[in-house]
Short mmCIF file of C-alpha atoms in Angstrom, two decimals:
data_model
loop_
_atom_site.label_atom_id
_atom_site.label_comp_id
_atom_site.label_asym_id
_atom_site.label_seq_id
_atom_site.Cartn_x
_atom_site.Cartn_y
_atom_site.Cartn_z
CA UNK A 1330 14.22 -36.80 -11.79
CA UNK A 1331 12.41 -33.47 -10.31
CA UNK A 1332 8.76 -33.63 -11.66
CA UNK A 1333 8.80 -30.10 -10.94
CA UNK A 1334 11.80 -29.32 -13.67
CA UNK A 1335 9.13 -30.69 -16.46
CA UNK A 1336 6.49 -28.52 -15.20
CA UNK A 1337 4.97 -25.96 -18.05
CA UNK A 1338 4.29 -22.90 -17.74
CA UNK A 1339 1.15 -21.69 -19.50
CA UNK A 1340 1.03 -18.05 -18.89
CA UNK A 1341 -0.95 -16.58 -21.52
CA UNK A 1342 -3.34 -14.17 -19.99
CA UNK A 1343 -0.57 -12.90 -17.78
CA UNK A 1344 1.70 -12.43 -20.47
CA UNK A 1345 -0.84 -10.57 -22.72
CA UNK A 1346 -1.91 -8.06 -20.00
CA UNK A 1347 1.80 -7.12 -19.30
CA UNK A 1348 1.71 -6.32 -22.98
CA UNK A 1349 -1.67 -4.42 -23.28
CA UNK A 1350 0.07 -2.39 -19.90
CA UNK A 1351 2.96 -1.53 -21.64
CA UNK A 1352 1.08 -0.35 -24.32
CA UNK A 1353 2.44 -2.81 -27.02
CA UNK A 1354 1.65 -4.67 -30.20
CA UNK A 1355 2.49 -8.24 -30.22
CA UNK A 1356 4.58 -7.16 -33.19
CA UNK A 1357 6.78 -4.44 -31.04
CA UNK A 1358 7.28 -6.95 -27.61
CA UNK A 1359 7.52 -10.07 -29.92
CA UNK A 1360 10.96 -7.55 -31.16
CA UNK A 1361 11.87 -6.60 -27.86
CA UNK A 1362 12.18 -10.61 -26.83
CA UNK A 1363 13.46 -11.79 -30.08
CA UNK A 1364 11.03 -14.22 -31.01
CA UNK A 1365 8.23 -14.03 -34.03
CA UNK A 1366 4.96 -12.53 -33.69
CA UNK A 1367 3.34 -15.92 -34.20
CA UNK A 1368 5.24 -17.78 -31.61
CA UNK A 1369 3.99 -14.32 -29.04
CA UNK A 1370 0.45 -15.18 -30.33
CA UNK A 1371 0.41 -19.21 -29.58
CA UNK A 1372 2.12 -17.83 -25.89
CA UNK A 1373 -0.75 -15.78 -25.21
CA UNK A 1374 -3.53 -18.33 -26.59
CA UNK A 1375 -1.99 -20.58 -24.36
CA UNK A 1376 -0.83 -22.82 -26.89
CA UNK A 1377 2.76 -23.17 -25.94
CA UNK A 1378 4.49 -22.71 -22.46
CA UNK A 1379 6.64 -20.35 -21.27
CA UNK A 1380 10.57 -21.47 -21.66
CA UNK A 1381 12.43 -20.35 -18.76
CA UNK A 1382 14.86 -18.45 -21.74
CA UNK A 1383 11.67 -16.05 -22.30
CA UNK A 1384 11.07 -15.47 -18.78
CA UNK A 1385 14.56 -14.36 -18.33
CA UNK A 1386 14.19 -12.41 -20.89
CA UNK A 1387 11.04 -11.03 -19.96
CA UNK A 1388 12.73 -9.93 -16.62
CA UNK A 1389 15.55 -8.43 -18.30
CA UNK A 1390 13.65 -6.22 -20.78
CA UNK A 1391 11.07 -4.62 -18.50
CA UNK A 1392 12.14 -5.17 -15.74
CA UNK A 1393 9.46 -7.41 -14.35
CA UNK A 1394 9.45 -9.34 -11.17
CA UNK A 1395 9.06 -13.03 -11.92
CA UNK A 1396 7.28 -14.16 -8.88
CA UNK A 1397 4.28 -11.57 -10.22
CA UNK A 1398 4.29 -13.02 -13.26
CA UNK A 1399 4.56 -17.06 -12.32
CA UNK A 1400 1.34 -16.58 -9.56
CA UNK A 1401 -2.14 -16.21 -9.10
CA UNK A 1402 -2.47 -12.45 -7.51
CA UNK A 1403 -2.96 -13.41 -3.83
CA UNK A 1404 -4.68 -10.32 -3.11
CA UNK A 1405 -6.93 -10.46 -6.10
CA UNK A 1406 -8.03 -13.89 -4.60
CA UNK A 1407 -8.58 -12.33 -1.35
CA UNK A 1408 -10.72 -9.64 -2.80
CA UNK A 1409 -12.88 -12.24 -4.96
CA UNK A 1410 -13.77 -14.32 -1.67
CA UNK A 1411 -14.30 -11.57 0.07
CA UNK A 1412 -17.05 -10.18 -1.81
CA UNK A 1413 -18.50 -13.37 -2.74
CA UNK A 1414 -19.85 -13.74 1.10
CA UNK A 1415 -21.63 -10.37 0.50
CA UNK A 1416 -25.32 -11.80 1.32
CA UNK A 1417 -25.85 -10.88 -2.65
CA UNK A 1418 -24.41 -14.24 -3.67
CA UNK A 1419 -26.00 -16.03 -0.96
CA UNK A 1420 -26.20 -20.08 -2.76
CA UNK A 1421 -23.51 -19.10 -5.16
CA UNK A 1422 -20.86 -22.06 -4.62
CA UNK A 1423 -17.66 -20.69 -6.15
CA UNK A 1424 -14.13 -22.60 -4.64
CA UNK A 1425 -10.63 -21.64 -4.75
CA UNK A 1426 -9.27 -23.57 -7.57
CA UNK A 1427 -12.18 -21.54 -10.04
CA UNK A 1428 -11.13 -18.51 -8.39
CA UNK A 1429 -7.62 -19.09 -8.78
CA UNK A 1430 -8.36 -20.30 -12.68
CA UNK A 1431 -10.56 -17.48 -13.81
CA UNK A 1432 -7.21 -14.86 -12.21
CA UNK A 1433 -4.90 -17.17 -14.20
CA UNK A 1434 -6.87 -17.35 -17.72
CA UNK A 1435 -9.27 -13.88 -17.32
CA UNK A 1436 -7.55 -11.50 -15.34
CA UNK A 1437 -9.21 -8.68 -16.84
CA UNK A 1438 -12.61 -10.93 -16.44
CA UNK A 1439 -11.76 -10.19 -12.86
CA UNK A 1440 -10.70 -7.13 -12.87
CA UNK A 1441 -14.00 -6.11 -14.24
CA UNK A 1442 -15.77 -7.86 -11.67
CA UNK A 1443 -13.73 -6.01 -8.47
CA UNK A 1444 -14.53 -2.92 -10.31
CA UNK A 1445 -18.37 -3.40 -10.51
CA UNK A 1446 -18.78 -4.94 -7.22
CA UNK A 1447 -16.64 -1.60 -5.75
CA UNK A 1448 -19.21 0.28 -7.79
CA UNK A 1449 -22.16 -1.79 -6.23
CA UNK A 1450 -20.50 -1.23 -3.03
CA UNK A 1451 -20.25 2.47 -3.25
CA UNK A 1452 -23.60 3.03 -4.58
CA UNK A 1453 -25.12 1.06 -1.56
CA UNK A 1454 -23.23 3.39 1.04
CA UNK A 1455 -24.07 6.31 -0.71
CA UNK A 1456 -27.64 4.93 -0.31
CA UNK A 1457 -26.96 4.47 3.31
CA UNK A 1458 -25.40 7.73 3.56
CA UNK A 1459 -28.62 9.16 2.00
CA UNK A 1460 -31.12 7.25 3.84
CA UNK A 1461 -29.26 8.31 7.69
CA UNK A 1462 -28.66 12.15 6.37
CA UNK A 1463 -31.88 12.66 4.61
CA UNK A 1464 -30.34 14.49 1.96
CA UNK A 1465 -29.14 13.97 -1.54
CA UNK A 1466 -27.23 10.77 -2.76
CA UNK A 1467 -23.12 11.78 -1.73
CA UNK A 1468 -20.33 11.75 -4.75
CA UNK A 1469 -18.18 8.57 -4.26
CA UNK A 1470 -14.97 9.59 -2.76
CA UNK A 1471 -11.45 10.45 -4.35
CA UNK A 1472 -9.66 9.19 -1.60
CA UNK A 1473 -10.74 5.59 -2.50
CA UNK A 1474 -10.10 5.92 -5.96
CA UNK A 1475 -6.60 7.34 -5.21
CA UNK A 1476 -5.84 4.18 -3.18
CA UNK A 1477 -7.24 1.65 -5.34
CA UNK A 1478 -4.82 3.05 -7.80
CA UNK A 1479 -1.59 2.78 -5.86
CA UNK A 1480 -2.55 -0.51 -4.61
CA UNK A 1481 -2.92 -1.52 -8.12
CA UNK A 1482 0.50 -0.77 -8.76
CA UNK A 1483 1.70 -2.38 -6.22
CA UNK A 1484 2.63 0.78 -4.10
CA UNK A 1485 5.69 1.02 -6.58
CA UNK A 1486 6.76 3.59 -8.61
CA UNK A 1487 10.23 3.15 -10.40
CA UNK A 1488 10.07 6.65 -12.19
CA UNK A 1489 9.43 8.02 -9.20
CA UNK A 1490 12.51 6.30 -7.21
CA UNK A 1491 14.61 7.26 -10.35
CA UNK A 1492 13.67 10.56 -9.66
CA UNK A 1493 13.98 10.39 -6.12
CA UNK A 1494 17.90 9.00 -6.12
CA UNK A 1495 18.90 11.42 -8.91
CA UNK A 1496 17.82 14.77 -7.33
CA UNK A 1497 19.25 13.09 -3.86
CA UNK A 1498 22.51 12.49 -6.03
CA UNK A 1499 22.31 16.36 -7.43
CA UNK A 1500 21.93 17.38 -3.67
CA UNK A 1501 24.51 15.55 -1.94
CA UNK A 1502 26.76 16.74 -4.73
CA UNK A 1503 25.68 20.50 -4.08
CA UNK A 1504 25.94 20.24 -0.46
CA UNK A 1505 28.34 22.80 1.13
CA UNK A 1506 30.67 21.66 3.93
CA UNK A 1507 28.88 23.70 6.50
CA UNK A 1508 25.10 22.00 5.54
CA UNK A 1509 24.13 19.86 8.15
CA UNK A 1510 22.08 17.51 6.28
CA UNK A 1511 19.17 17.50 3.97
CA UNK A 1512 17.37 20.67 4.88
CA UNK A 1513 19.76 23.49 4.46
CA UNK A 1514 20.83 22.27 1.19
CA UNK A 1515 17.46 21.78 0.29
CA UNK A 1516 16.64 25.59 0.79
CA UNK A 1517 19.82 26.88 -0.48
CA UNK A 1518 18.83 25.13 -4.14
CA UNK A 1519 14.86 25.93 -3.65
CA UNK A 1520 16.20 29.91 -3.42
CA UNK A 1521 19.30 29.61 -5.79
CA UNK A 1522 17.24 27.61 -8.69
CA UNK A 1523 13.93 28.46 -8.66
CA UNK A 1524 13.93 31.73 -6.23
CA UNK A 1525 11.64 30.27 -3.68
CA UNK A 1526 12.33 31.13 0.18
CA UNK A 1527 11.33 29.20 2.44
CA UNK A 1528 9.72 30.63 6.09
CA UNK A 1529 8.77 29.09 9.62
CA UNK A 1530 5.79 30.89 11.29
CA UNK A 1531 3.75 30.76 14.77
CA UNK A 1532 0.80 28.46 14.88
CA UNK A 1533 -1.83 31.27 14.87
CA UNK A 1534 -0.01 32.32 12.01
CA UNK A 1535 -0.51 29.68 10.31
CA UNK A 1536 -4.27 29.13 12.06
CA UNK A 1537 -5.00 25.08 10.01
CA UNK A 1538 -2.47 24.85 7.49
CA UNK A 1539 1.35 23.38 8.31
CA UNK A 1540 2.43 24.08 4.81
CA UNK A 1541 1.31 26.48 2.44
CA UNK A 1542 2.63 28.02 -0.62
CA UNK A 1543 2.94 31.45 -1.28
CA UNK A 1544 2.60 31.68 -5.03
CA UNK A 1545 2.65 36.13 -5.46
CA UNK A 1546 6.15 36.28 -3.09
CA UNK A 1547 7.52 32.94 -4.09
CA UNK A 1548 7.47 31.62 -0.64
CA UNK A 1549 7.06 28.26 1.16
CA UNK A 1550 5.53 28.84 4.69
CA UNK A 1551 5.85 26.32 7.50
CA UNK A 1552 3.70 25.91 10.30
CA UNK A 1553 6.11 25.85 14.31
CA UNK A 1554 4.20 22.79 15.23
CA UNK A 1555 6.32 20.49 12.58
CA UNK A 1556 8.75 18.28 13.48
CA UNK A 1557 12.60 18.26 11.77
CA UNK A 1558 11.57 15.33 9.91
CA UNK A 1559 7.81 16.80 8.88
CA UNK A 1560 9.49 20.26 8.38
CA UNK A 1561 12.01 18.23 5.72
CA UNK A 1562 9.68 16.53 4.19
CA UNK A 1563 7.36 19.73 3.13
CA UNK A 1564 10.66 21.49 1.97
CA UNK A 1565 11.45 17.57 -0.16
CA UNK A 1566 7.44 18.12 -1.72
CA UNK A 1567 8.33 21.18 -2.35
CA UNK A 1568 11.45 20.76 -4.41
CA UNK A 1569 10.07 17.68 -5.84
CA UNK A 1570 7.02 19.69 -7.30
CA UNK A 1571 9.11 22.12 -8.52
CA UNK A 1572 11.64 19.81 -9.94
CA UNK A 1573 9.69 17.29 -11.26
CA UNK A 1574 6.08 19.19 -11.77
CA UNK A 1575 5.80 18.30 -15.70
CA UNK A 1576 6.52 14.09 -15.15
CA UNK A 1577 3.76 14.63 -11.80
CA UNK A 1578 1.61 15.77 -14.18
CA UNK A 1579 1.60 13.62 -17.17
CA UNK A 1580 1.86 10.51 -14.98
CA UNK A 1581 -1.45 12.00 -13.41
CA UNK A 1582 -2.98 12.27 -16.55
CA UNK A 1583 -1.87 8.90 -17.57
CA UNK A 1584 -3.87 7.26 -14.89
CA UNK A 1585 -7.24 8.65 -16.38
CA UNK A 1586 -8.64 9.85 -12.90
CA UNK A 1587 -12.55 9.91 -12.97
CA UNK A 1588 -12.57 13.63 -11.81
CA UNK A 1589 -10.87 17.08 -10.61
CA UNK A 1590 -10.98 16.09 -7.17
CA UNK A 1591 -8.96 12.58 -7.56
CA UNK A 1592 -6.53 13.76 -10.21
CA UNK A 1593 -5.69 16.59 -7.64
CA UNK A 1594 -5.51 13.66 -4.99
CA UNK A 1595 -3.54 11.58 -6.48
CA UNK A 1596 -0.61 14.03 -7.49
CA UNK A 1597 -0.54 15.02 -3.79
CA UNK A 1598 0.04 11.12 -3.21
CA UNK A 1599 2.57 11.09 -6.31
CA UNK A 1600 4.57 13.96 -4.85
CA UNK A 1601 4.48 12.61 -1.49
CA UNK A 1602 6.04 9.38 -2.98
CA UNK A 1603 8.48 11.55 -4.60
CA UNK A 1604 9.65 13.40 -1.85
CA UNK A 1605 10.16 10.38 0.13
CA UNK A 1606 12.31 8.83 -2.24
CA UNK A 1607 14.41 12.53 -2.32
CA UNK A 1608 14.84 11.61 1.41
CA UNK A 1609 14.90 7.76 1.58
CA UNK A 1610 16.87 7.06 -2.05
CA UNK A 1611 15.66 3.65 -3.10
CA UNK A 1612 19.33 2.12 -3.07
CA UNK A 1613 20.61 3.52 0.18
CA UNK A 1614 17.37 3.02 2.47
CA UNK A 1615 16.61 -1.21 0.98
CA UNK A 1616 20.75 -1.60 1.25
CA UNK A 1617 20.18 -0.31 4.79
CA UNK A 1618 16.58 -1.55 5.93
CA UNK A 1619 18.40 -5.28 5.06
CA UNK A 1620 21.75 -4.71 6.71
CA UNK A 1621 20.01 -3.71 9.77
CA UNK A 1622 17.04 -6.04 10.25
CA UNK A 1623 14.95 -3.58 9.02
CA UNK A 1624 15.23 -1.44 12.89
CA UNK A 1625 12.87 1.69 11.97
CA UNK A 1626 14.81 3.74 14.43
CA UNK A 1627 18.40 3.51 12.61
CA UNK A 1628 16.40 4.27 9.52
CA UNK A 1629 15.25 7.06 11.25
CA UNK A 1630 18.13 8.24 12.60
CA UNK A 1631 20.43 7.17 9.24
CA UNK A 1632 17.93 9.35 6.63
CA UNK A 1633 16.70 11.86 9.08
CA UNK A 1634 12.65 10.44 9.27
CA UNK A 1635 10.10 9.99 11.25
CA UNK A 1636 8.86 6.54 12.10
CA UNK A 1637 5.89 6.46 10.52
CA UNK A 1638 7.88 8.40 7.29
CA UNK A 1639 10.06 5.47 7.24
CA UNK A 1640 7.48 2.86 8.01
CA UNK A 1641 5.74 3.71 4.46
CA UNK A 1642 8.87 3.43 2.75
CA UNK A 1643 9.61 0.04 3.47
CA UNK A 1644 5.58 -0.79 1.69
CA UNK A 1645 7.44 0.30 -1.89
CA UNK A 1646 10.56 -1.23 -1.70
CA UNK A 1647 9.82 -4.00 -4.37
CA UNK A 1648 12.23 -3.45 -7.20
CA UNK A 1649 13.42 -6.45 -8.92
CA UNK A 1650 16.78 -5.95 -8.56
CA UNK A 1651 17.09 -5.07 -4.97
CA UNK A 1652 13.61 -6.26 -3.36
CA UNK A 1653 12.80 -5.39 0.28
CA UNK A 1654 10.77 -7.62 2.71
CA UNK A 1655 6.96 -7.19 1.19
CA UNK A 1656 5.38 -4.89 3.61
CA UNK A 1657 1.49 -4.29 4.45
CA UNK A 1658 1.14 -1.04 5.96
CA UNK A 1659 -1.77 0.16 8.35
CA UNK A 1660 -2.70 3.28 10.28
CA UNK A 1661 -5.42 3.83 12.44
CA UNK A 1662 -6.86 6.69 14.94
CA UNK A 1663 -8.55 5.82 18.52
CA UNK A 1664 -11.81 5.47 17.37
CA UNK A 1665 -10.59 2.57 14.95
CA UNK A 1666 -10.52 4.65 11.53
CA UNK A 1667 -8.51 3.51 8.96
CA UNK A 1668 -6.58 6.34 7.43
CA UNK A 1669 -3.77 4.48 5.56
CA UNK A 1670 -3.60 1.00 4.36
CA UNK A 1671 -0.67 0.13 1.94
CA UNK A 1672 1.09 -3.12 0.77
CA UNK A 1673 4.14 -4.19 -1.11
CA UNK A 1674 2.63 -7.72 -0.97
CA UNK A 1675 -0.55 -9.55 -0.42
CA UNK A 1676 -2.86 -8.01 1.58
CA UNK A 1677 -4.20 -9.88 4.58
CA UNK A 1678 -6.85 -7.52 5.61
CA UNK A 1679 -10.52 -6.58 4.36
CA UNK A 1680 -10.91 -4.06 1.50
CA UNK A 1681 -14.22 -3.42 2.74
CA UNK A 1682 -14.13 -3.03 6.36
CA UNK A 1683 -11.96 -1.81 8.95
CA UNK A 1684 -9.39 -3.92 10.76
CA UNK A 1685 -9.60 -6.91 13.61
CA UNK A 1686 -9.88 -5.92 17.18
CA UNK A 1687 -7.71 -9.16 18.10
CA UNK A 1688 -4.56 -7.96 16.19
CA UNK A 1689 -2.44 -5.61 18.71
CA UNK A 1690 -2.77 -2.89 16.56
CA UNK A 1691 -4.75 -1.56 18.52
CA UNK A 1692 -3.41 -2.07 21.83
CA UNK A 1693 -0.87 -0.34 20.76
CA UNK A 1694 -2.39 2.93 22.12
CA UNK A 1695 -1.78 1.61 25.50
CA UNK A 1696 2.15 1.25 25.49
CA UNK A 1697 2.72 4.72 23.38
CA UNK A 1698 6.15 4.71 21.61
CA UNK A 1699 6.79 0.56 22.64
CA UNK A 1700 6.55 -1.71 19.73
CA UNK A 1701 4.43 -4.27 20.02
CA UNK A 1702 4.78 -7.75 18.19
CA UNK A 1703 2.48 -9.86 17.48
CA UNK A 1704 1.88 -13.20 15.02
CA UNK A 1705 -1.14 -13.64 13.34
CA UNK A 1706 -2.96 -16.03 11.28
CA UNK A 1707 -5.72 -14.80 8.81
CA UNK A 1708 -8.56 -17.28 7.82
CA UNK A 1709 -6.96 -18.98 5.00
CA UNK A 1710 -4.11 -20.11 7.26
CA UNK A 1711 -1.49 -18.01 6.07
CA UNK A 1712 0.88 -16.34 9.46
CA UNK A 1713 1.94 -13.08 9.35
CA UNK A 1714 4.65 -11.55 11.73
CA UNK A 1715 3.11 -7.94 12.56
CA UNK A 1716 4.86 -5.19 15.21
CA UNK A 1717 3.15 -2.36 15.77
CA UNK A 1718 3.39 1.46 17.66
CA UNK A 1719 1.91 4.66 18.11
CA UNK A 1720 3.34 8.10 16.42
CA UNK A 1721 2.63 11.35 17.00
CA UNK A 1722 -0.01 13.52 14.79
CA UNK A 1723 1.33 16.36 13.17
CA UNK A 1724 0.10 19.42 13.46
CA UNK A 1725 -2.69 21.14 15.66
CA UNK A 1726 -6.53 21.79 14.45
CA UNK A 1727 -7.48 24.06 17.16
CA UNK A 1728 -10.01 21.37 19.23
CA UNK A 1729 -7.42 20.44 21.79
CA UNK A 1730 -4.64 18.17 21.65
CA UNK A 1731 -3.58 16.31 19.02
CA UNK A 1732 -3.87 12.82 19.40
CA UNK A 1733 -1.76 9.77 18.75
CA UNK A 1734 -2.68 7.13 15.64
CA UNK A 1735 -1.44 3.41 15.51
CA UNK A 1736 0.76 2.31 12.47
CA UNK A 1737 0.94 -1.44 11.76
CA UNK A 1738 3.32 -3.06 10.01
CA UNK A 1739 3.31 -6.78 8.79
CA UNK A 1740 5.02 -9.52 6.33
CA UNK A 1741 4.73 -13.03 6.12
CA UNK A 1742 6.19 -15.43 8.85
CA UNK A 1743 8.55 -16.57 6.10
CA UNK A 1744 10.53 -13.14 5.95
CA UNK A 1745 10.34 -12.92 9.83
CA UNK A 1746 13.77 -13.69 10.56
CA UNK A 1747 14.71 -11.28 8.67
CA UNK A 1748 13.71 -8.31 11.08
CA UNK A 1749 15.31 -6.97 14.79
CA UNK A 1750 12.21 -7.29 15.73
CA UNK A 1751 11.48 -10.99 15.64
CA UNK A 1752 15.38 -11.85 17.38
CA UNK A 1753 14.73 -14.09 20.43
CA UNK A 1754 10.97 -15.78 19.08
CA UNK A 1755 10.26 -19.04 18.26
CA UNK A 1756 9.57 -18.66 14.51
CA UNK A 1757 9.25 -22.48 14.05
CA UNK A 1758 6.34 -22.96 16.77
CA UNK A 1759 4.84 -19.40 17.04
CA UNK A 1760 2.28 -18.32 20.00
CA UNK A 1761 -0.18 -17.52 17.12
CA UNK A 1762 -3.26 -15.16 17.38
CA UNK A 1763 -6.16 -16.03 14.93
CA UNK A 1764 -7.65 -13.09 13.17
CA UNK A 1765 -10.16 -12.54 10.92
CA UNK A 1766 -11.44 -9.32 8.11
CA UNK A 1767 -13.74 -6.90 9.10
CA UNK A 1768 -16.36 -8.76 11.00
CA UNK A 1769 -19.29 -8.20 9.57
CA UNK A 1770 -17.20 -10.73 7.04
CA UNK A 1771 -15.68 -12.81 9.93
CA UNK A 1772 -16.88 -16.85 10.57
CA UNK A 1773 -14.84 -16.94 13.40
CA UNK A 1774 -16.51 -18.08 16.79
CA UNK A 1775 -16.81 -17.56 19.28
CA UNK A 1776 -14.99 -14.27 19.41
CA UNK A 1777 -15.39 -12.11 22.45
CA UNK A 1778 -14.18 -9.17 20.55
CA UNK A 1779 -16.95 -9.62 18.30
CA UNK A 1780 -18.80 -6.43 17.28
CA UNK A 1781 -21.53 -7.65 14.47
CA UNK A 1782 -22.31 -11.24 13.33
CA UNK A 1783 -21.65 -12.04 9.77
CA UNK A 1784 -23.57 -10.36 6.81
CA UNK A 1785 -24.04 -13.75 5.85
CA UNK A 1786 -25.22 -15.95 8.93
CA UNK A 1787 -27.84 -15.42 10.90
CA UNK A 1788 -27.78 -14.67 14.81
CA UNK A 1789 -28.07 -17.06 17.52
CA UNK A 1790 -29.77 -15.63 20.32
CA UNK A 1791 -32.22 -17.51 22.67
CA UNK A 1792 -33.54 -16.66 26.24
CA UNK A 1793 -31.69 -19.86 27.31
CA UNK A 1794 -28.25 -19.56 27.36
CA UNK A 1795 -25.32 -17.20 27.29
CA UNK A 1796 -21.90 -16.77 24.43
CA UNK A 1797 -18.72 -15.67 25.12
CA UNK A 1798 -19.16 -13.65 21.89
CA UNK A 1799 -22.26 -10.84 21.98
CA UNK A 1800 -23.38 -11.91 17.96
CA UNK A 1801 -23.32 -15.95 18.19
CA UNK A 1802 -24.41 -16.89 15.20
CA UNK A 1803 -25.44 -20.00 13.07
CA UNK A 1804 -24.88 -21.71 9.86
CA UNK A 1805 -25.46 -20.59 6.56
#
């Protein structure tokens, strides 16, 4: 007999904050399932196990993915080690299996603790910033608040895809026979709807901006130096701000942004998601990343994208019912600056530093336009299949030319042979590269790409003798 068939399932915490998300009473979901309050209340104190008929049920009624709900958030556990070799807890001896506990039985005990050690964080750079600048302490940015956010949600918005296939539905269904795709439909309802034109001008026109709105004469004003796919995709914000302005704005308000400057933030990033699923309708792109091994240039080609437009895509594609391979997302300049970072899934990377000079992320600046694929293992032995190339910035600032940024892409080994990209490697016995976070949080060594030693160890330096690695450092 399986062992594994008797297992319980005590998922109380888990099961109460899905509730308290939904905003429910134990009353109200204990209706929605069909079972009595007081049976809801022994599930949540942990005093009976989940039957496989409630999970079902569970799944059914909100539409929530099992695997969430039946594990210990990986990237939550990522996040809690990662900040627990901050030099702060220096003697603190906390191992996995407490870790892995406190997420299972206090996940909002943990929650609280990400959020104050972000808030510790960002007060100590602010300090920094301060101390280097000489001047006043720096607000805390939106931009990190924004992403925290999305990440939170797991880079998934169902309203928003709703949305996104039902205007795409109106669209198609408007289209005359001599539009040639999205765009001149797009326009055609833009002017016949809501009386908004929409205009192309020269760069010094334009002078920084590549789309701007012209409230008094109701016009939308494009800047030459876009792309057909960037020049669709401001006319799809467009119409999806127009469209859809009233739900942007309540689910803004909804998310209880600390100030102006995030709430304004974070509907940019809400339309942006909008206007992607206009282009990309959730259905249609999934049904056609999987048919074709997930190839980013017949996506491109099939909804009219650029790369990186369709790269992002593929990080949201985790609805239930039609679930994509669980992306991470990253993007980075020459200089190494993280400017997107994104994930359907776990994330394998450090929340609080930048990315690891051994993963070919960054050589990807030397083949421009070649992918480049890579496997990786991060420090708690999990393998990730990456592939990775460079795109083209849009847009011109004046300073010279524009220059190229990286954009990563990654999933577990286990959904490898599932992409074009991985066709003709040995997935059982990978050439693997060992990576680590941000290394000012690495132990790895020696590492000749190392550029600081641990926050936590202390250097290794002697007149006597020479490392491969330019920080060798010792033990705790």
């Amino acid at each position: 007999m399986d062992a594994s068939a008797d297992r319980k399932l005590f998922l109380g915490a888990r099961l109460k904050r899905l509730r308290r998300d939904l905003a429910l009473t134990q009353t109200a979901m204990a209706a929605d399932l069909g079972v009595s309050p007081s049976y809801l209340n022994h599930i949540e104190r942990n005093q009976r196990p989940v039957s496989a008929q409630l999970l079902l049920r569970l799944a059914d009624t909100y539409d929530v993915d099992l695997r969430s709900l039946n594990q210990a958030g990986a990237a939550d556990e990522a996040r809690l080690t990662e900040i627990l070799t901050d030099p702060l807890f220096k003697g603190l001896s906390a191992p996995r299996h407490e870790l892995v506990r406190l997420l299972e039985e206090a996940p909002g005990v943990a929650d609280a603790l990400l959020r104050l050690y972000q808030a510790f964080d960002d007060g100590r750079a602010k300090a920094r910033a301060a101390a280097e600048t000489g001047e006043g302490l720096v607000e805390s940015s939106p931009a990190d608040w924004v992403r925290e956010y999305i990440q939170s949600r797991g880079n998934h918005f169902p309203e928003l895809d709703q949305m996104g296939e039902a205007l795409a539905d109106t669209l198609a269904a408007e289209a005359p026979v001599h539009a040639d795709g999205f765009e001149p439909t797009a326009r055609q309802r833009l002017a016949a709807r809501h009386d908004l034109g929409v205009r192309t001008l020269p760069a010094e026109v334009m002078v920084e901006w590549t789309r701007r709105y012209d409230l008094h004469r109701r016009r939308l004003l494009l800047s030459e130096t876009l792309g057909p796919s960037s020049r669709a995709f401001a006319i799809a914000y467009q119409l999806a701000l127009v469209e859809q302005g009233p739900a942007l704005h309540q689910m803004v308000e909804a998310a209880a942004a600390p100030d102006a400057a995030a709430r304004a933030l974070l509907k940019v990033a809400l339309t942006n998601t909008l206007a992607a699923a206009v282009l990309m309708p959730y259905a249609a792109f999934q049904r056609a990343a999987e048919d074709g091994g997930y190839d980013l240039a017949r996506l491109q080609a099939r909804f009219g994208v650029s790369y990186e437009q369709a790269a992002h895509r593929l990080t949201t594609l985790s609805r239930p019912t039609a679930r994509g391979v669980p992306f991470f997302l990253m993007r980075v300049d020459q200089a190494g600056n993280i400017s997107k970072r994104y994930a359907a899934g776990a994330f394998p990377f450090s929340r609080f530093g930048g990315a690891c000079p051994r993963w070919r992320l960054h050589s990807a600046f030397r083949t421009p336009g070649r992918i480049v694929t890579q496997i990786i293992e991060t420090p708690d032995g999990n393998r990730w299949f990456t592939f990775a190339r460079t795109v083209e910035r849009q847009g011109h600032d004046g300073y010279g030319e524009s220059h190229d940024l990286a954009v990563g892409l990654g999933c577990e080994l286990r959904h490898a042979h599932r992409l074009a990209y991985a066709r003709g490697l040995d997935l059982d016995s990978p050439d693997v590269t060992p990576i680590g976070p941000a290394c000012r949080l690495c132990h790895r060594h020696p590492c000749a790409e190392r550029a600081a030693a641990p926050v936590d160890r202390p250097l290794a330096v002697d007149d006597w003798s020479k490392s491969v690695s330019p920080y060798p450092f010792g033990a705790a």
